[in-house]
Amino acid sequence: MELIGEIFVGIALTAICVMVYLFGFSFTEWGPFTQLPSGKRLDRKAGSANIVGYYLNEPGYGIDEDGNIYEDKDNNYLKGLRENFFFRYFGMVYTGIPWLPLPWFGGVAGSEITESAIKVSKDPSGVITPTVEVLPATYHTAPPIFIKQGLVLSGIPIEGSNLVEFAFSYTLRITNVHGYQYRTGDPTVLVGDNFESMLRPKVATMKTIGEVQQMSSESGGNAEQYKILQEIILQTNKALERYGYGCEIHELNLPIVQPTGALAEAVRQKELNEAKRDADIPAVEQEVNRTMKTGMAQAEVRKAIVDASRGNIGVHIEEGMKGLQPGATFVLGNGVLTSLPLQNERNTKKQ
């Protein structure tokens, strides 16, 4: 009996050691079983780099033997994967021999993933400046199939020569592992170039900043603006597929649409000045002051400024400014922005 007990204990300890071994090395590239978290993929290799198979753990998607990720609404692929004992209870899948953790004999091919995000700063006057922050590259044994990116486009002109900047936040979804992993060239460069080349003619005929701002995700937009963004995404995805980048735009956000640079500062400063002045002036005088400014803007002063903004601004700007009277608003372009308080209703922009 004592011998049987010792044998039983020995078997139990051996089983525990094997499980500890398997679980410990499931977080490495050498297998033989490797962790497969949700939203991630595994590229099985034999030898130093020969890819022999793929695994994917993402509801609604599957992956074939060539590394193509496809939609699988019925989750047939994932159901089949969950039939595996190790995956169901330990989140691991078999990734190949060797049974010893030795390099160059098989296992998993990981990869570096670089993401970026929109970084927003605000100066003391409240002007928002969006920039793209490139995050440090991260090495993944099981790389994600959804990659987050940020994109800022500045200096896009609308009618009247006013400049607008756009800050996009979007997610790329891997559609072909080999194409994404080994294609020369960064898909984010193609996305940026495509967005800018398609966005310019779309907004060139828009007359006001307010009209362009309806494209923002926060504003809710309208049917026309939604169609514009959908067309840009569609054509960009076609270009990514045509040139073999192995990814597509999965979702897109447009949190920031605003005047560019100096114009944004001028608009914000005017709002602050208006708020300070209105706080100290009696209501009757405010109304008189507002009416006087509106009259001036609608008459010769407005014409002088519009004329000055056409042609060579450097030569004619001084001539245009001669028509300015105290309290008038100076706007470069073929009109006055609706976001400035020049009409009967104040349309002030909040930062």
Short mmCIF file of C-alpha atoms in Angstrom, two decimals:
data_model
loop_
_atom_site.label_atom_id
_atom_site.label_comp_id
_atom_site.label_asym_id
_atom_site.label_seq_id
_atom_site.Cartn_x
_atom_site.Cartn_y
_atom_site.Cartn_z
CA MET A 1 0.00 0.00 0.00
CA GLU A 2 2.84 2.32 0.86
CA LEU A 3 4.41 1.67 -2.55
CA ILE A 4 1.09 2.36 -4.31
CA GLY A 5 0.77 5.62 -2.36
CA GLU A 6 4.27 6.68 -3.39
CA ILE A 7 3.53 5.87 -7.03
CA PHE A 8 0.31 7.86 -6.86
CA VAL A 9 2.10 10.85 -5.32
CA GLY A 10 4.82 10.58 -7.96
CA ILE A 11 2.26 10.56 -10.77
CA ALA A 12 0.44 13.54 -9.25
CA LEU A 13 3.67 15.53 -8.87
CA THR A 14 4.67 14.67 -12.43
CA ALA A 15 1.27 15.82 -13.73
CA ILE A 16 1.57 19.06 -11.77
CA CYS A 17 5.08 19.69 -13.11
CA VAL A 18 3.89 19.05 -16.67
CA MET A 19 0.99 21.47 -16.25
CA VAL A 20 3.23 24.11 -14.68
CA TYR A 21 5.69 23.63 -17.54
CA LEU A 22 2.97 23.91 -20.19
CA PHE A 23 1.33 26.94 -18.58
CA GLY A 24 4.63 28.71 -17.95
CA PHE A 25 5.87 28.34 -21.49
CA SER A 26 2.45 29.12 -22.95
CA PHE A 27 3.45 32.79 -22.65
CA THR A 28 6.58 32.31 -24.77
CA GLU A 29 7.15 31.79 -28.48
CA TRP A 30 8.41 28.24 -28.06
CA GLY A 31 5.27 26.38 -27.04
CA PRO A 32 4.27 23.68 -27.44
CA PHE A 33 1.03 25.24 -26.17
CA THR A 34 0.61 29.02 -26.38
CA GLN A 35 -1.88 31.47 -24.88
CA LEU A 36 -4.43 32.91 -27.33
CA PRO A 37 -6.25 35.87 -25.70
CA SER A 38 -9.37 37.50 -27.18
CA GLY A 39 -8.71 39.84 -30.11
CA LYS A 40 -5.35 38.19 -30.82
CA ARG A 41 -3.91 35.80 -33.39
CA LEU A 42 -1.10 33.24 -33.35
CA ASP A 43 1.20 32.44 -36.29
CA ARG A 44 2.55 28.88 -35.96
CA LYS A 45 6.03 28.39 -37.35
CA ALA A 46 8.34 25.45 -38.06
CA GLY A 47 12.06 26.07 -38.12
CA SER A 48 13.21 29.66 -37.78
CA ALA A 49 10.51 31.42 -39.83
CA ASN A 50 8.41 29.01 -41.90
CA ILE A 51 4.75 29.78 -41.07
CA VAL A 52 2.67 26.60 -41.12
CA GLY A 53 -0.68 27.69 -39.65
CA TYR A 54 -2.72 30.32 -37.83
CA TYR A 55 -5.10 30.64 -34.90
CA LEU A 56 -7.53 33.49 -34.14
CA ASN A 57 -9.65 34.30 -31.10
CA GLU A 58 -12.19 36.98 -32.00
CA PRO A 59 -15.98 36.51 -31.98
CA GLY A 60 -17.47 37.04 -35.44
CA TYR A 61 -14.26 36.23 -37.32
CA GLY A 62 -12.27 33.22 -38.48
CA ILE A 63 -8.90 32.68 -40.17
CA ASP A 64 -7.96 30.28 -42.97
CA GLU A 65 -4.73 28.41 -43.68
CA ASP A 66 -3.43 31.30 -45.81
CA GLY A 67 -3.81 33.86 -43.02
CA ASN A 68 -6.94 35.52 -44.44
CA ILE A 69 -9.24 36.82 -41.69
CA TYR A 70 -12.88 36.56 -42.72
CA GLU A 71 -16.26 37.38 -41.19
CA ASP A 72 -17.88 34.44 -39.42
CA LYS A 73 -21.20 35.65 -38.04
CA ASP A 74 -22.20 32.19 -36.83
CA ASN A 75 -18.89 31.76 -34.95
CA ASN A 76 -18.30 28.35 -36.52
CA TYR A 77 -14.52 28.85 -36.39
CA LEU A 78 -14.53 29.81 -32.71
CA LYS A 79 -16.92 26.98 -31.82
CA GLY A 80 -14.50 24.52 -33.40
CA LEU A 81 -11.59 26.05 -31.49
CA ARG A 82 -13.47 25.74 -28.19
CA GLU A 83 -13.83 22.02 -28.68
CA ASN A 84 -10.14 21.82 -27.83
CA PHE A 85 -9.67 20.90 -24.15
CA PHE A 86 -6.64 23.14 -23.59
CA PHE A 87 -8.26 26.18 -25.21
CA ARG A 88 -11.57 25.78 -23.40
CA TYR A 89 -10.08 25.50 -19.93
CA PHE A 90 -6.66 27.15 -20.20
CA GLY A 91 -6.93 29.51 -23.19
CA MET A 92 -4.05 27.68 -24.93
CA VAL A 93 -3.70 26.11 -28.36
CA TYR A 94 -1.14 23.65 -29.68
CA THR A 95 1.59 25.48 -31.58
CA GLY A 96 3.98 22.65 -32.37
CA ILE A 97 6.96 20.64 -31.31
CA PRO A 98 9.49 20.84 -29.65
CA TRP A 99 8.40 19.71 -26.25
CA LEU A 100 11.51 21.42 -24.90
CA PRO A 101 11.75 25.23 -24.89
CA LEU A 102 14.51 25.45 -27.49
CA PRO A 103 14.61 28.23 -30.09
CA TRP A 104 14.73 27.69 -33.88
CA PHE A 105 12.73 24.46 -33.74
CA GLY A 106 9.17 25.76 -34.12
CA GLY A 107 6.60 27.51 -32.01
CA VAL A 108 5.11 30.98 -32.63
CA ALA A 109 6.19 33.96 -34.77
CA GLY A 110 5.40 37.16 -32.84
CA SER A 111 5.65 40.73 -34.15
CA GLU A 112 6.04 44.36 -33.17
CA ILE A 113 2.92 46.52 -33.30
CA THR A 114 3.10 50.32 -33.42
CA GLU A 115 -0.01 52.35 -32.60
CA SER A 116 -0.71 56.07 -32.44
CA ALA A 117 -3.33 58.30 -30.85
CA ILE A 118 -4.68 61.84 -31.00
CA LYS A 119 -3.06 64.00 -28.32
CA VAL A 120 -4.89 67.24 -27.46
CA SER A 121 -3.36 70.28 -25.77
CA LYS A 122 -5.05 73.55 -24.86
CA ASP A 123 -3.41 76.95 -24.40
CA PRO A 124 -4.43 79.46 -21.67
CA SER A 125 -6.98 81.11 -23.99
CA GLY A 126 -8.69 77.77 -24.65
CA VAL A 127 -7.44 77.06 -28.19
CA ILE A 128 -7.25 73.30 -28.78
CA THR A 129 -4.27 71.89 -30.71
CA PRO A 130 -4.48 68.23 -31.83
CA THR A 131 -1.30 66.28 -32.62
CA VAL A 132 -0.51 62.64 -33.36
CA GLU A 133 1.35 60.80 -30.59
CA VAL A 134 3.19 57.71 -31.84
CA LEU A 135 3.19 55.17 -29.04
CA PRO A 136 6.23 52.95 -28.38
CA ALA A 137 6.31 49.78 -30.48
CA THR A 138 5.20 46.76 -28.45
CA TYR A 139 6.27 43.18 -29.13
CA HIS A 140 3.44 40.64 -29.03
CA THR A 141 3.69 36.86 -28.98
CA ALA A 142 0.02 36.91 -29.97
CA PRO A 143 -0.41 40.12 -32.02
CA PRO A 144 -3.78 41.97 -32.03
CA ILE A 145 -5.90 42.13 -35.17
CA PHE A 146 -7.26 45.61 -34.34
CA ILE A 147 -4.66 48.41 -34.51
CA LYS A 148 -5.49 51.94 -33.30
CA GLN A 149 -4.16 54.98 -35.19
CA GLY A 150 -4.46 58.77 -35.09
CA LEU A 151 -4.36 61.21 -38.02
CA VAL A 152 -4.32 65.04 -38.12
CA LEU A 153 -4.87 66.96 -41.38
CA SER A 154 -4.30 70.72 -41.22
CA GLY A 155 -4.67 73.54 -43.70
CA ILE A 156 -7.60 72.10 -45.68
CA PRO A 157 -9.26 75.12 -47.42
CA ILE A 158 -12.99 75.79 -47.64
CA GLU A 159 -14.71 78.46 -49.71
CA GLY A 160 -13.37 81.89 -48.73
CA SER A 161 -9.81 80.61 -48.21
CA ASN A 162 -10.42 79.81 -44.54
CA LEU A 163 -8.37 76.82 -43.40
CA VAL A 164 -9.72 73.90 -41.38
CA GLU A 165 -8.02 71.07 -39.51
CA PHE A 166 -9.34 67.57 -38.90
CA ALA A 167 -8.29 65.05 -36.25
CA PHE A 168 -9.26 61.44 -37.01
CA SER A 169 -9.09 58.46 -34.70
CA TYR A 170 -9.51 55.15 -36.48
CA THR A 171 -8.94 51.42 -36.10
CA LEU A 172 -7.31 49.18 -38.70
CA ARG A 173 -8.40 45.54 -38.84
CA ILE A 174 -5.95 42.96 -40.16
CA THR A 175 -7.47 41.13 -43.15
CA ASN A 176 -4.41 39.15 -44.27
CA VAL A 177 -1.65 38.33 -41.81
CA HIS A 178 1.13 37.86 -44.35
CA GLY A 179 0.30 41.07 -46.25
CA TYR A 180 0.24 43.18 -43.10
CA GLN A 181 3.34 41.58 -41.62
CA TYR A 182 5.66 41.66 -44.60
CA ARG A 183 4.52 44.35 -47.02
CA THR A 184 7.02 47.18 -47.46
CA GLY A 185 5.40 50.47 -46.55
CA ASP A 186 3.23 51.80 -43.73
CA PRO A 187 -0.55 51.60 -44.29
CA THR A 188 -1.04 54.73 -42.17
CA VAL A 189 0.82 56.76 -44.81
CA LEU A 190 -1.57 55.55 -47.51
CA VAL A 191 -4.55 56.29 -45.26
CA GLY A 192 -3.33 59.84 -44.58
CA ASP A 193 -2.62 60.60 -48.23
CA ASN A 194 -5.92 59.13 -49.37
CA PHE A 195 -7.94 60.98 -46.73
CA GLU A 196 -6.37 64.32 -47.62
CA SER A 197 -6.70 63.93 -51.40
CA MET A 198 -10.37 62.98 -51.10
CA LEU A 199 -11.27 65.42 -48.32
CA ARG A 200 -9.98 68.57 -50.07
CA PRO A 201 -12.46 68.60 -52.98
CA LYS A 202 -15.32 67.50 -50.69
CA VAL A 203 -15.02 70.50 -48.35
CA ALA A 204 -13.70 73.05 -50.88
CA THR A 205 -17.22 74.29 -51.69
CA MET A 206 -18.42 74.47 -48.08
CA LYS A 207 -18.99 78.10 -47.17
CA THR A 208 -18.58 78.20 -43.39
CA ILE A 209 -16.67 76.55 -40.58
CA GLY A 210 -20.03 75.59 -39.08
CA GLU A 211 -20.96 73.60 -42.16
CA VAL A 212 -17.69 71.66 -42.06
CA GLN A 213 -18.01 71.06 -38.32
CA GLN A 214 -21.16 69.06 -38.97
CA MET A 215 -18.80 66.28 -40.10
CA SER A 216 -17.56 65.92 -36.52
CA SER A 217 -18.54 62.78 -34.62
CA GLU A 218 -19.58 64.93 -31.66
CA SER A 219 -22.01 67.03 -33.73
CA GLY A 220 -23.83 63.99 -35.06
CA GLY A 221 -23.44 65.34 -38.59
CA ASN A 222 -26.08 64.91 -41.26
CA ALA A 223 -26.76 62.56 -44.14
CA GLU A 224 -24.51 64.39 -46.62
CA GLN A 225 -21.51 64.57 -44.26
CA TYR A 226 -22.00 60.91 -43.36
CA LYS A 227 -21.94 59.96 -47.04
CA ILE A 228 -18.69 61.89 -47.54
CA LEU A 229 -16.92 60.01 -44.74
CA GLN A 230 -18.33 56.65 -45.86
CA GLU A 231 -17.08 57.23 -49.40
CA ILE A 232 -13.61 58.17 -48.14
CA ILE A 233 -13.45 55.01 -45.99
CA LEU A 234 -14.70 52.83 -48.87
CA GLN A 235 -12.17 54.16 -51.40
CA THR A 236 -9.32 53.99 -48.86
CA ASN A 237 -10.13 50.36 -48.09
CA LYS A 238 -10.12 49.57 -51.80
CA ALA A 239 -6.66 51.14 -52.10
CA LEU A 240 -5.36 49.18 -49.09
CA GLU A 241 -6.63 45.96 -50.67
CA ARG A 242 -5.35 46.80 -54.15
CA TYR A 243 -1.82 47.47 -52.93
CA GLY A 244 -1.74 44.44 -50.62
CA TYR A 245 -1.46 46.08 -47.20
CA GLY A 246 -3.49 43.28 -45.57
CA CYS A 247 -5.74 45.59 -43.53
CA GLU A 248 -8.78 47.86 -43.73
CA ILE A 249 -10.37 50.69 -41.76
CA HIS A 250 -12.70 48.98 -39.29
CA GLU A 251 -14.10 52.08 -37.59
CA LEU A 252 -13.47 55.82 -37.66
CA ASN A 253 -14.03 58.76 -35.33
CA LEU A 254 -13.76 62.46 -36.17
CA PRO A 255 -13.66 64.21 -32.77
CA ILE A 256 -12.08 67.51 -33.88
CA VAL A 257 -13.02 69.80 -36.79
CA GLN A 258 -11.95 73.41 -36.25
CA PRO A 259 -10.30 76.47 -37.80
CA THR A 260 -6.56 76.11 -38.25
CA GLY A 261 -3.87 77.87 -36.25
CA ALA A 262 -4.07 81.67 -36.23
CA LEU A 263 -7.74 81.71 -37.22
CA ALA A 264 -8.64 79.48 -34.26
CA GLU A 265 -6.71 81.78 -31.94
CA ALA A 266 -8.40 84.87 -33.38
CA VAL A 267 -11.87 83.36 -33.02
CA ARG A 268 -11.19 82.28 -29.45
CA GLN A 269 -9.67 85.62 -28.46
CA LYS A 270 -12.65 87.49 -29.85
CA GLU A 271 -15.01 85.29 -27.86
CA LEU A 272 -13.05 86.03 -24.68
CA ASN A 273 -13.04 89.77 -25.41
CA GLU A 274 -16.77 89.74 -26.07
CA ALA A 275 -17.43 87.93 -22.79
CA LYS A 276 -15.32 90.38 -20.78
CA ARG A 277 -16.84 93.46 -22.41
CA ASP A 278 -20.41 92.22 -22.18
CA ALA A 279 -19.96 91.51 -18.49
CA ASP A 280 -19.22 95.22 -17.83
CA ILE A 281 -21.66 96.97 -20.18
CA PRO A 282 -25.34 97.59 -19.36
CA ALA A 283 -27.82 95.64 -21.44
CA VAL A 284 -29.04 98.63 -23.45
CA GLU A 285 -25.52 99.64 -24.42
CA GLN A 286 -24.73 96.04 -25.38
CA GLU A 287 -27.62 96.05 -27.85
CA VAL A 288 -26.57 99.39 -29.37
CA ASN A 289 -22.97 98.20 -29.68
CA ARG A 290 -24.06 94.93 -31.31
CA THR A 291 -26.32 96.70 -33.83
CA MET A 292 -23.55 99.14 -34.75
CA LYS A 293 -21.04 96.33 -35.35
CA THR A 294 -23.53 94.40 -37.46
CA GLY A 295 -24.25 97.42 -39.62
CA MET A 296 -20.56 98.08 -40.20
CA ALA A 297 -19.85 94.45 -41.04
CA GLN A 298 -22.67 94.38 -43.56
CA ALA A 299 -21.63 97.61 -45.27
CA GLU A 300 -18.35 99.03 -46.58
CA VAL A 301 -16.06 97.56 -43.94
CA ARG A 302 -17.11 94.03 -44.83
CA LYS A 303 -16.60 94.74 -48.52
CA ALA A 304 -13.14 96.18 -47.87
CA ILE A 305 -12.06 93.12 -45.89
CA VAL A 306 -13.42 90.66 -48.46
CA ASP A 307 -11.70 92.52 -51.27
CA ALA A 308 -8.46 92.55 -49.34
CA SER A 309 -8.57 88.77 -48.84
CA ARG A 310 -8.66 88.13 -52.59
CA GLY A 311 -5.51 88.05 -54.62
CA ASN A 312 -2.21 88.90 -52.96
CA ILE A 313 -2.97 89.21 -49.25
CA GLY A 314 0.51 90.47 -48.48
CA VAL A 315 -0.01 93.54 -50.75
CA HIS A 316 -3.66 94.36 -50.10
CA ILE A 317 -4.07 93.51 -46.43
CA GLU A 318 -3.10 97.00 -45.26
CA GLU A 319 -5.56 98.64 -47.66
CA GLY A 320 -8.36 96.44 -46.40
CA MET A 321 -7.62 97.22 -42.77
CA LYS A 322 -8.01 100.98 -43.39
CA GLY A 323 -11.76 100.42 -43.51
CA LEU A 324 -11.91 98.89 -40.05
CA GLN A 325 -13.71 100.80 -37.33
CA PRO A 326 -13.60 100.09 -33.59
CA GLY A 327 -15.58 96.96 -32.85
CA ALA A 328 -15.59 95.63 -36.43
CA THR A 329 -14.61 92.03 -37.12
CA PHE A 330 -11.77 91.18 -39.49
CA VAL A 331 -12.15 87.86 -41.33
CA LEU A 332 -10.09 86.69 -44.28
CA GLY A 333 -12.32 85.07 -46.88
CA ASN A 334 -15.39 85.64 -48.99
CA GLY A 335 -17.61 86.37 -46.02
CA VAL A 336 -17.90 86.37 -42.25
CA LEU A 337 -17.94 83.09 -40.33
CA THR A 338 -21.31 82.18 -38.83
CA SER A 339 -19.52 81.27 -35.62
CA LEU A 340 -18.73 84.96 -35.03
CA PRO A 341 -21.36 87.22 -33.33
CA LEU A 342 -22.19 89.43 -36.31
CA GLN A 343 -25.82 88.53 -36.86
CA ASN A 344 -28.99 88.93 -34.82
CA GLU A 345 -28.33 85.68 -33.03
CA ARG A 346 -25.01 85.07 -31.33
CA ASN A 347 -23.42 81.85 -32.54
CA THR A 348 -20.45 81.63 -30.26
CA LYS A 349 -18.10 78.70 -30.45
CA LYS A 350 -17.40 76.89 -27.19
CA GLN A 351 -14.03 75.32 -26.60
#
